[in-house]
């Protein structure tokens, strides 16, 4: 059958969608764009914010209107934590965040009997004990593959619903991760993104409790020709020993998404975060000490319950002092079932939107200043696609670079940066491998 997949949310969701693509292709099905006509539409949902929930619902309703005879399969975090809401949407198949193989088995079975009643495949994520191994990679032609090495989270930050969707920490054994990296390198990928729901929790469930640093070393050494990029890290993970080990890996990208959420200690305490603003600044300084011009990126939540204007200002001041490469700003989203949803001092939506706008303006200037510092530098760029006459690719620090030229797909080439705007670097490409 013709299957179209739509993915919402994080890199873990993207990985799981790519894995389902691989499984469907292996079973003889055809993958088509989500906008095309298909026999089945699979929506891999997100529930990290109320906006994510809304987008998940909209996707189901839009497909039902556009293709009333097609099968609709909804899976991911949204139905896992909101099963009743998901069931009311009228999808033919509802799954959660576990057992994607069984989910695809049921989708095939429904395709054989389209008059069957809607099916719901949900379990208790906290009863899952094993890591679900899925094929890494993606459709042919991609330059970057993703490898999920960890699932689940036990931090239980007061604002976050994701632990209830994903359950306890489960890890991919180190030797299997290394083998997957080697396989992907042989298949022609040039970059690998190592990701997880709580990547910093890697290994705590495995015999011998291998560390995240040990995992990264094994992956980098198993595929020395593959550029390796990391997903989000907790600040307390980035110790001197962690940096010392990773600085020895020439194919590790110096790009660190270091979770912040707030730069105010009082707000961090209400969030249940396990570090202070000073801890965060020390961690950024440590990364700058051990790595050559690292890009440190982060997320910032504004309008958390009880946040005063002074606390908001403290957050902005901290990220400005850290001179981060990029900061993604989010207004706090109230998630029922989390402690923060019941906290006093809920901030009106208009105030949250105003703070998000003001923070975005300030932090856009920080990002532009960071981009300006690359003018005149020569950077190895991995090119992905041509768009509007420009070839687009990314450097090790995950800056977007555009050049004009012939077919550069999946080539890793040195580019001298000549100009920039608020979001993109522009340069001239040399046609030899760096």
Short mmCIF file of C-alpha atoms in Angstrom, two decimals:
data_model
loop_
_atom_site.label_atom_id
_atom_site.label_comp_id
_atom_site.label_asym_id
_atom_site.label_seq_id
_atom_site.Cartn_x
_atom_site.Cartn_y
_atom_site.Cartn_z
CA UNK A 1 0.00 0.00 0.00
CA UNK A 2 0.95 3.67 -0.34
CA UNK A 3 1.79 5.12 3.10
CA UNK A 4 2.39 8.76 4.04
CA UNK A 5 3.99 9.73 7.35
CA UNK A 6 3.76 13.07 9.13
CA UNK A 7 6.09 13.70 12.09
CA UNK A 8 5.63 16.25 14.85
CA UNK A 9 8.07 17.04 17.63
CA UNK A 10 11.60 16.11 18.59
CA UNK A 11 14.50 14.27 16.99
CA UNK A 12 13.46 11.07 18.76
CA UNK A 13 10.12 11.23 16.94
CA UNK A 14 11.96 11.89 13.69
CA UNK A 15 14.13 8.84 14.31
CA UNK A 16 11.13 6.65 15.09
CA UNK A 17 9.35 7.83 11.94
CA UNK A 18 12.43 7.06 9.86
CA UNK A 19 12.57 3.60 11.47
CA UNK A 20 8.93 2.97 10.57
CA UNK A 21 9.69 4.12 7.02
CA UNK A 22 12.47 1.53 6.83
CA UNK A 23 10.22 -1.21 8.20
CA UNK A 24 7.41 -0.36 5.79
CA UNK A 25 9.76 -0.31 2.80
CA UNK A 26 11.17 -3.69 3.85
CA UNK A 27 7.62 -5.05 3.86
CA UNK A 28 7.08 -3.93 0.27
CA UNK A 29 5.04 -0.76 0.87
CA UNK A 30 5.59 2.54 -0.93
CA UNK A 31 6.31 5.75 0.99
CA UNK A 32 4.78 8.91 -0.46
CA UNK A 33 4.76 12.56 0.68
CA UNK A 34 2.09 13.40 3.24
CA UNK A 35 0.42 15.80 0.78
CA UNK A 36 -0.06 13.04 -1.82
CA UNK A 37 -2.84 10.48 -2.14
CA UNK A 38 -2.17 7.44 0.04
CA UNK A 39 -3.90 4.32 1.28
CA UNK A 40 -2.79 5.00 4.84
CA UNK A 41 -1.65 8.13 6.66
CA UNK A 42 0.51 7.71 9.75
CA UNK A 43 0.79 10.65 12.16
CA UNK A 44 3.59 10.45 14.72
CA UNK A 45 2.47 12.97 17.31
CA UNK A 46 3.98 15.19 20.00
CA UNK A 47 2.56 16.40 23.31
CA UNK A 48 5.33 18.58 24.76
CA UNK A 49 3.08 21.67 24.62
CA UNK A 50 -0.60 22.46 24.15
CA UNK A 51 0.30 23.70 20.66
CA UNK A 52 1.77 20.27 19.90
CA UNK A 53 -1.49 18.61 20.95
CA UNK A 54 -3.42 20.99 18.72
CA UNK A 55 -1.20 20.26 15.71
CA UNK A 56 -1.64 16.53 16.26
CA UNK A 57 -5.44 16.86 16.30
CA UNK A 58 -5.41 19.13 13.26
CA UNK A 59 -3.34 16.64 11.27
CA UNK A 60 -5.85 13.84 11.88
CA UNK A 61 -8.85 16.02 11.01
CA UNK A 62 -7.24 17.44 7.87
CA UNK A 63 -6.42 13.98 6.54
CA UNK A 64 -9.92 12.71 7.29
CA UNK A 65 -11.41 15.58 5.30
CA UNK A 66 -8.94 15.19 2.43
CA UNK A 67 -9.00 11.39 2.17
CA UNK A 68 -12.13 10.03 3.88
CA UNK A 69 -11.56 6.48 2.59
CA UNK A 70 -7.94 6.19 3.71
CA UNK A 71 -6.71 4.56 6.90
CA UNK A 72 -5.49 6.97 9.58
CA UNK A 73 -3.01 5.74 12.18
CA UNK A 74 -2.10 8.00 15.10
CA UNK A 75 0.82 7.19 17.39
CA UNK A 76 3.36 8.89 19.64
CA UNK A 77 3.28 10.90 22.82
CA UNK A 78 -0.11 12.61 22.40
CA UNK A 79 -2.30 9.46 22.48
CA UNK A 80 -0.03 7.93 25.12
CA UNK A 81 -0.92 10.63 27.67
CA UNK A 82 -4.34 11.69 26.28
CA UNK A 83 -5.95 8.44 25.06
CA UNK A 84 -9.56 9.64 25.41
CA UNK A 85 -8.90 12.80 23.39
CA UNK A 86 -7.07 10.78 20.76
CA UNK A 87 -9.88 8.23 20.51
CA UNK A 88 -12.41 11.00 19.89
CA UNK A 89 -10.60 12.04 16.69
CA UNK A 90 -11.84 9.03 14.74
CA UNK A 91 -8.50 7.53 13.71
CA UNK A 92 -8.62 3.90 12.59
CA UNK A 93 -5.58 2.93 14.67
CA UNK A 94 -4.18 4.51 17.85
CA UNK A 95 -0.82 3.61 19.32
CA UNK A 96 1.50 5.17 21.86
CA UNK A 97 5.27 5.35 22.22
CA UNK A 98 6.02 1.63 22.40
CA UNK A 99 6.19 -1.44 20.14
CA UNK A 100 6.24 0.22 16.73
CA UNK A 101 6.50 -3.19 15.03
CA UNK A 102 3.16 -4.33 16.52
CA UNK A 103 1.69 -0.97 15.49
CA UNK A 104 2.69 -1.55 11.86
CA UNK A 105 1.46 -5.15 12.03
CA UNK A 106 -1.97 -3.89 13.06
CA UNK A 107 -1.92 -1.22 10.34
CA UNK A 108 -1.37 -3.92 7.71
CA UNK A 109 -4.14 -6.04 9.22
CA UNK A 110 -6.57 -3.13 9.10
CA UNK A 111 -5.67 -2.50 5.48
CA UNK A 112 -6.99 -5.98 4.72
CA UNK A 113 -10.29 -5.31 6.53
CA UNK A 114 -11.25 -1.65 6.25
CA UNK A 115 -14.58 -2.12 8.01
CA UNK A 116 -12.93 -3.28 11.24
CA UNK A 117 -13.57 -1.11 14.29
CA UNK A 118 -10.93 1.34 15.45
CA UNK A 119 -8.01 -0.32 17.23
CA UNK A 120 -6.21 1.04 20.30
CA UNK A 121 -2.73 -0.28 21.16
CA UNK A 122 -1.61 1.39 24.37
CA UNK A 123 0.38 0.11 27.33
CA UNK A 124 1.79 1.45 30.60
CA UNK A 125 5.16 3.02 29.67
CA UNK A 126 6.46 2.60 33.23
CA UNK A 127 6.19 -1.18 32.87
CA UNK A 128 8.53 -1.26 29.88
CA UNK A 129 11.87 -2.77 30.80
CA UNK A 130 13.68 -3.19 27.48
CA UNK A 131 14.89 -0.76 24.85
CA UNK A 132 13.02 -1.21 21.57
CA UNK A 133 15.61 -1.70 18.86
CA UNK A 134 14.53 -0.15 15.56
CA UNK A 135 16.46 0.31 12.29
CA UNK A 136 18.39 3.57 12.16
CA UNK A 137 18.73 5.57 8.97
CA UNK A 138 15.98 6.80 6.68
CA UNK A 139 14.96 7.09 3.07
CA UNK A 140 17.61 6.96 0.35
CA UNK A 141 19.28 10.27 -0.41
CA UNK A 142 19.48 11.58 3.12
CA UNK A 143 22.84 12.84 4.27
CA UNK A 144 22.16 12.67 7.99
CA UNK A 145 20.94 9.65 9.93
CA UNK A 146 19.61 9.51 13.45
CA UNK A 147 20.37 6.89 16.05
CA UNK A 148 18.25 6.69 19.18
CA UNK A 149 20.32 5.24 22.00
CA UNK A 150 18.03 6.02 24.95
CA UNK A 151 14.33 6.27 25.74
CA UNK A 152 12.44 7.41 28.82
CA UNK A 153 13.08 10.03 31.50
CA UNK A 154 12.97 10.07 35.29
CA UNK A 155 13.76 13.75 35.92
CA UNK A 156 10.09 14.68 36.38
CA UNK A 157 10.62 18.41 35.95
CA UNK A 158 7.50 20.10 37.28
CA UNK A 159 6.42 21.45 33.88
CA UNK A 160 7.07 18.37 31.73
CA UNK A 161 4.58 15.69 30.66
CA UNK A 162 7.07 13.60 28.67
CA UNK A 163 8.10 11.17 31.47
CA UNK A 164 4.45 10.07 31.60
CA UNK A 165 4.57 9.39 27.85
CA UNK A 166 7.92 7.60 27.71
CA UNK A 167 8.42 5.82 31.04
CA UNK A 168 11.70 4.85 32.69
CA UNK A 169 15.18 5.10 31.17
CA UNK A 170 16.03 2.32 28.72
CA UNK A 171 19.29 2.23 26.74
CA UNK A 172 20.66 0.63 23.58
CA UNK A 173 23.68 -1.53 24.48
CA UNK A 174 26.96 0.14 23.64
CA UNK A 175 28.15 -2.53 21.20
CA UNK A 176 24.90 -2.37 19.25
CA UNK A 177 25.13 1.42 18.99
CA UNK A 178 28.67 1.15 17.63
CA UNK A 179 27.61 -1.50 15.12
CA UNK A 180 24.74 0.68 13.88
CA UNK A 181 27.12 3.63 13.42
CA UNK A 182 29.48 1.47 11.35
CA UNK A 183 26.58 0.20 9.23
CA UNK A 184 25.28 3.69 8.52
CA UNK A 185 28.75 4.85 7.49
CA UNK A 186 28.94 1.98 4.97
CA UNK A 187 25.54 2.98 3.58
CA UNK A 188 26.88 6.40 2.62
CA UNK A 189 25.60 8.68 5.35
CA UNK A 190 28.00 11.47 6.27
CA UNK A 191 26.59 12.51 9.64
CA UNK A 192 24.98 10.73 12.58
CA UNK A 193 22.82 12.39 15.25
CA UNK A 194 22.91 10.50 18.55
CA UNK A 195 19.64 11.19 20.33
CA UNK A 196 17.38 10.16 23.20
CA UNK A 197 14.58 11.44 25.41
CA UNK A 198 17.06 11.99 28.26
CA UNK A 199 20.41 11.39 26.58
CA UNK A 200 22.26 12.21 29.79
CA UNK A 201 20.58 9.21 31.44
CA UNK A 202 22.16 6.78 29.00
CA UNK A 203 23.45 3.52 30.46
CA UNK A 204 22.05 3.67 33.97
CA UNK A 205 19.88 0.61 33.21
CA UNK A 206 22.61 -1.45 31.52
CA UNK A 207 25.02 -3.94 33.13
CA UNK A 208 28.14 -2.10 34.22
CA UNK A 209 26.36 1.24 33.78
CA UNK A 210 28.39 2.50 30.77
CA UNK A 211 28.55 6.29 30.67
CA UNK A 212 27.37 8.58 27.91
CA UNK A 213 30.99 9.53 27.24
CA UNK A 214 31.85 5.85 26.72
CA UNK A 215 28.96 5.50 24.29
CA UNK A 216 30.04 8.55 22.27
CA UNK A 217 33.64 7.31 22.14
CA UNK A 218 32.47 3.91 20.88
CA UNK A 219 30.22 5.43 18.19
CA UNK A 220 32.86 7.89 16.96
CA UNK A 221 35.56 5.24 16.78
CA UNK A 222 33.29 2.70 15.07
CA UNK A 223 32.68 5.16 12.21
CA UNK A 224 35.69 7.52 12.01
CA UNK A 225 34.56 8.93 8.66
CA UNK A 226 31.12 9.83 9.98
CA UNK A 227 30.47 13.21 11.53
CA UNK A 228 28.78 12.61 14.92
CA UNK A 229 26.41 15.12 16.51
CA UNK A 230 24.79 14.93 19.95
CA UNK A 231 21.24 15.57 21.08
CA UNK A 232 20.26 17.59 24.15
CA UNK A 233 22.42 17.30 27.27
CA UNK A 234 21.84 18.13 30.92
CA UNK A 235 24.43 20.62 32.27
CA UNK A 236 25.49 18.31 35.07
CA UNK A 237 26.60 15.74 32.48
CA UNK A 238 29.29 18.03 31.08
CA UNK A 239 32.08 17.46 33.60
CA UNK A 240 35.83 17.90 33.13
CA UNK A 241 36.18 14.16 32.52
CA UNK A 242 33.34 14.24 29.96
CA UNK A 243 34.98 17.11 28.06
CA UNK A 244 38.45 15.57 28.26
CA UNK A 245 37.21 12.31 26.71
CA UNK A 246 35.15 13.92 23.96
CA UNK A 247 37.78 16.49 22.99
CA UNK A 248 39.93 13.58 21.77
CA UNK A 249 37.34 12.59 19.13
CA UNK A 250 38.10 14.35 15.81
CA UNK A 251 34.76 13.43 14.19
CA UNK A 252 32.58 14.73 17.05
CA UNK A 253 30.79 17.95 16.11
CA UNK A 254 31.47 20.76 18.62
CA UNK A 255 27.76 21.51 18.91
CA UNK A 256 26.18 21.11 22.34
CA UNK A 257 22.50 21.67 23.01
CA UNK A 258 22.78 22.35 26.72
CA UNK A 259 19.40 22.41 28.44
CA UNK A 260 18.70 25.63 30.39
CA UNK A 261 14.93 26.47 30.59
CA UNK A 262 15.54 29.47 32.89
CA UNK A 263 18.45 31.63 33.95
CA UNK A 264 16.87 32.49 37.30
CA UNK A 265 17.70 30.27 40.29
CA UNK A 266 14.31 30.71 41.93
CA UNK A 267 12.53 29.71 38.72
CA UNK A 268 14.88 26.76 38.20
CA UNK A 269 14.02 25.54 41.71
CA UNK A 270 10.28 25.74 40.98
CA UNK A 271 10.89 23.86 37.74
CA UNK A 272 12.65 21.07 39.60
CA UNK A 273 15.87 21.57 37.64
CA UNK A 274 19.01 20.29 39.34
CA UNK A 275 21.47 23.13 38.67
CA UNK A 276 21.78 26.89 39.14
CA UNK A 277 22.51 29.71 36.73
CA UNK A 278 26.09 29.77 37.98
CA UNK A 279 26.40 26.03 37.29
CA UNK A 280 25.20 26.61 33.75
CA UNK A 281 27.67 29.43 33.13
CA UNK A 282 30.51 27.27 34.44
CA UNK A 283 29.47 24.48 32.08
CA UNK A 284 29.46 26.82 29.06
CA UNK A 285 32.92 28.08 30.07
CA UNK A 286 34.12 24.47 30.35
CA UNK A 287 32.94 23.69 26.82
CA UNK A 288 34.69 26.78 25.48
CA UNK A 289 37.87 25.71 27.25
CA UNK A 290 37.95 22.19 25.80
CA UNK A 291 36.54 22.69 22.27
CA UNK A 292 37.43 24.98 19.39
CA UNK A 293 34.67 27.56 18.92
CA UNK A 294 31.85 25.27 20.11
CA UNK A 295 28.25 26.17 19.38
CA UNK A 296 26.24 26.04 22.60
CA UNK A 297 22.49 26.19 21.99
CA UNK A 298 19.59 25.95 24.41
CA UNK A 299 15.87 26.33 25.12
CA UNK A 300 14.36 29.03 27.30
CA UNK A 301 10.89 28.88 28.86
CA UNK A 302 9.33 32.24 29.71
CA UNK A 303 6.22 32.89 31.77
CA UNK A 304 6.65 29.95 34.12
CA UNK A 305 4.26 30.14 37.13
CA UNK A 306 5.46 32.78 39.55
CA UNK A 307 7.99 34.31 37.16
CA UNK A 308 8.35 38.02 37.89
CA UNK A 309 9.63 40.63 35.50
CA UNK A 310 12.89 40.65 37.48
CA UNK A 311 13.25 36.88 37.15
CA UNK A 312 12.58 37.13 33.42
CA UNK A 313 15.32 39.76 33.17
CA UNK A 314 17.73 37.47 35.03
CA UNK A 315 17.14 34.76 32.41
CA UNK A 316 17.87 37.12 29.54
CA UNK A 317 20.98 38.44 31.25
CA UNK A 318 22.40 34.96 31.74
CA UNK A 319 22.01 33.83 28.14
CA UNK A 320 23.51 37.11 26.95
CA UNK A 321 26.53 36.63 29.23
CA UNK A 322 27.00 33.09 27.93
CA UNK A 323 27.04 34.32 24.30
CA UNK A 324 25.15 31.26 23.14
CA UNK A 325 24.93 30.41 19.46
CA UNK A 326 21.14 30.13 19.43
CA UNK A 327 18.33 30.18 21.99
CA UNK A 328 14.86 28.79 21.21
CA UNK A 329 12.26 30.67 23.27
CA UNK A 330 8.99 29.05 24.34
CA UNK A 331 6.14 30.48 26.40
CA UNK A 332 5.32 28.14 29.28
CA UNK A 333 2.63 25.62 28.30
CA UNK A 334 0.36 24.40 31.09
CA UNK A 335 0.19 20.61 31.02
CA UNK A 336 -2.53 18.99 33.11
CA UNK A 337 -1.14 16.24 35.32
CA UNK A 338 2.14 18.04 36.02
CA UNK A 339 2.89 19.82 39.34
CA UNK A 340 3.40 23.17 37.60
CA UNK A 341 -0.17 23.15 36.29
CA UNK A 342 -1.44 23.49 39.88
CA UNK A 343 1.10 26.08 41.00
CA UNK A 344 -0.06 29.55 42.08
CA UNK A 345 0.98 32.56 40.06
CA UNK A 346 -0.03 31.33 36.62
CA UNK A 347 1.02 33.97 34.08
CA UNK A 348 -1.63 35.30 31.65
CA UNK A 349 -1.16 34.22 28.05
CA UNK A 350 -0.74 37.80 26.87
CA UNK A 351 2.14 38.34 29.31
CA UNK A 352 3.78 35.07 28.26
CA UNK A 353 3.48 36.04 24.60
CA UNK A 354 4.95 39.48 25.29
CA UNK A 355 7.94 38.02 27.15
CA UNK A 356 8.51 35.45 24.42
CA UNK A 357 8.49 38.24 21.82
CA UNK A 358 10.89 40.44 23.79
CA UNK A 359 13.21 37.54 24.51
CA UNK A 360 13.14 36.51 20.86
CA UNK A 361 14.16 40.00 19.75
CA UNK A 362 17.11 40.12 22.15
CA UNK A 363 18.28 36.58 21.47
CA UNK A 364 18.00 37.03 17.72
CA UNK A 365 20.65 39.73 18.10
CA UNK A 366 22.81 37.30 20.07
CA UNK A 367 22.49 34.74 17.27
CA UNK A 368 23.30 37.31 14.58
CA UNK A 369 26.41 38.38 16.48
CA UNK A 370 27.50 34.74 16.67
CA UNK A 371 27.01 34.32 12.91
CA UNK A 372 28.99 37.49 12.20
CA UNK A 373 32.00 35.95 13.90
CA UNK A 374 32.27 33.30 11.17
CA UNK A 375 32.85 35.73 8.29
CA UNK A 376 36.28 35.05 6.81
CA UNK A 377 36.48 31.55 8.31
CA UNK A 378 36.68 28.37 6.22
CA UNK A 379 34.32 25.64 7.46
CA UNK A 380 33.67 22.05 6.31
CA UNK A 381 30.05 22.00 5.16
CA UNK A 382 27.91 18.92 4.57
CA UNK A 383 25.51 19.78 1.75
CA UNK A 384 21.96 18.44 1.82
CA UNK A 385 19.70 20.05 -0.78
CA UNK A 386 19.30 22.73 -3.43
CA UNK A 387 16.60 25.33 -2.93
CA UNK A 388 15.98 28.54 -4.85
CA UNK A 389 19.29 28.35 -6.66
CA UNK A 390 21.30 27.88 -3.45
CA UNK A 391 22.84 24.70 -2.07
CA UNK A 392 22.14 24.41 1.65
CA UNK A 393 24.32 22.60 4.14
CA UNK A 394 25.52 22.65 7.74
CA UNK A 395 28.84 23.05 9.47
CA UNK A 396 30.05 21.10 12.51
CA UNK A 397 28.57 23.76 14.79
CA UNK A 398 25.22 23.38 12.97
CA UNK A 399 25.24 26.75 11.30
CA UNK A 400 23.31 26.84 8.02
CA UNK A 401 25.50 27.78 5.06
CA UNK A 402 24.39 28.49 1.50
CA UNK A 403 26.48 28.55 -1.66
CA UNK A 404 25.80 28.64 -5.38
CA UNK A 405 27.14 25.77 -7.44
CA UNK A 406 26.49 22.50 -9.21
CA UNK A 407 25.23 19.28 -7.63
CA UNK A 408 26.71 19.23 -4.12
CA UNK A 409 24.37 16.69 -2.53
CA UNK A 410 25.96 14.67 0.27
CA UNK A 411 29.37 16.25 -0.29
CA UNK A 412 31.49 17.50 2.60
CA UNK A 413 33.43 20.48 1.28
CA UNK A 414 35.31 23.50 2.68
CA UNK A 415 33.47 26.80 2.36
CA UNK A 416 34.90 30.25 3.03
CA UNK A 417 32.24 32.44 4.65
CA UNK A 418 31.75 35.79 2.93
CA UNK A 419 28.46 37.17 4.27
CA UNK A 420 25.53 36.52 6.60
CA UNK A 421 22.00 37.61 7.43
CA UNK A 422 19.97 37.07 10.61
CA UNK A 423 19.74 33.31 10.11
CA UNK A 424 22.15 32.07 7.43
CA UNK A 425 25.80 32.23 6.43
CA UNK A 426 26.81 32.59 2.77
CA UNK A 427 30.09 31.51 1.23
CA UNK A 428 32.21 30.27 -1.63
CA UNK A 429 32.91 26.60 -2.04
CA UNK A 430 36.13 24.85 -3.02
CA UNK A 431 35.62 21.63 -4.95
CA UNK A 432 37.89 19.34 -2.98
CA UNK A 433 37.37 17.30 0.13
CA UNK A 434 38.59 19.07 3.30
#
